[in-house]
Amino acid sequence: MRLRALYAGLALLLAMFAVDALGAAEVRGVRLWRAPDNTRLVFDLSGQVQHSVFTLSAPNRLVIDINGAQLSTKLDQLNFANTPITSIRSAQRTPNDVRVVIDLSSVVTPKSFTLAPNQQYGNRLVVDLFDQDAGAPPSVPVTATAGTPQLPVTPAQPAAKLPSVPGGKRDIVIAIDAGHGGEDPGAIGAKGQHEKDVTLAIAKYLQQQISQEKGFRAELIRTGDYFIPLRKRTEIARKKGADLFVSIHADAAPRPSAFGASVFALSDRGATSETARWLADNENRSDLIGGVGSVSLDDKDRMLAGVLLDLSMTASLSSSLNVGQKVLSNIGRSTPLHKRRVEQAGFMVLKSPDIPSILVETGFISNPGEALKLTSASHQQVLARSITTGVRQFFMQNPPPGTYLAMLRDQGSAVEPPREHRVASGESLATIAQRYQVSLPALRKANGLTRDTVKVGQKLSIPTTALASQE
Ligand SMILES: [Zn+2]
């Protein structure tokens, strides 16, 4: 009898273990992204978990306890280059509790949160390791070891406003924001193309091209494959002293045939409700958008809303519309447009703006043909060139005070030094005339050309009537 009871008890115990074990989520993998000031670890999970994170010193370690989870993967496949991580160890402490220990070469400030499933990923646990000298986000619990010497914090550089052109005139600063990044791939094309890669490639070409324009300097908000919260993006632009914020994206639609580029500025309608909705969101808003949102179409609008809201905090609507229209009409010369006018998402605009901001949807990555173009270097360069031209046209007409372009305008175009252009592949006399805002006959005349054929590498002098001939 007694033995039978014991067996029954044992069986029950085993059954309970089994149930428990089945109920535990699996830790299926871990991914790592390195950003300039932090390292993001993303644990892919089969279900929801509880977790806690704490740091230990001498030697520096970060401990992540994941409760209600079993490890079903090895965590040693990661590349720790340029990160403070030297190794990752893990142990199943109980059948349902995983402990992950991260060995660190320097002190970090951790921040962690979980993300619900989206179309691409399941449940995730995100652990951000902020470098000690990077300035931790405001909401981070203080877990760093007491007595750790603080490295000097790099001062927010107003370097952007420093004169860099002779005569003490500053450059016009264009902040270029490559949409998405890291854990947030953005929209995904039929062949698996990621919007985040397209946006970064175009942003880099755009930076090169704008920086080659005299009187301009371009700064990338995101320089690699990592996610930056939306609020931080506009903050970076402000720190860099941006005169214009250009966010680069690629569209997606359920209908694969949708195509064409579009440019967004803010709407001055519906400000209160949208603002209220977004402001009410908690501090994880950006992370939620970045981590969960932007893959699904509904959430893509939320992503857009978030970007535009942040822009609106400081945006100048009429300037945004003006520069947006110039960018759009230049893009329209090289690629089909989705809408011929600058769109204003039904969001809102701020009342005392200081950085005009536009969002360029460079095409539909969900359209197979357009996705091919968007991933080709030559088309990316053409798109960047169109944006550069539009931006340049806007600032030649509206140069901010104290800039080299403002000086040119004030003194008349006579002071503008003669310009020379070396023909690059894919360029025609017409596109060069357009770029420098000179008429085709004037360009022909300045170079003694009788025909419009030009050769790659050929040097052309650009007539100095540019400012006078602005539309
Ligand atoms: Zn996007």
Tab-separated table of C-alpha atoms and ligand atoms in Angstrom, residues 179-180 186-187 195 199 248-250 300 303 361, ligand 1:
chain	number	residue	atom	x	y	z
A	179	GLY	CA	15.292	54.837	-41.040
A	180	HIS	CA	15.176	51.731	-38.826
A	186	GLY	CA	11.749	48.145	-41.367
A	187	ALA	CA	9.737	46.951	-44.345
A	195	GLU	CA	14.452	48.609	-45.610
A	199	THR	CA	17.966	53.547	-46.100
A	248	ILE	CA	15.120	58.259	-45.414
A	249	HIS	CA	12.670	55.359	-45.689
A	250	ALA	CA	11.282	52.851	-48.173
A	300	LYS	CA	4.505	51.266	-39.949
A	303	MET	CA	6.500	54.438	-36.866
A	361	GLU	CA	9.852	57.390	-48.887
B	1	ZN	ZN	10.471	53.093	-42.759
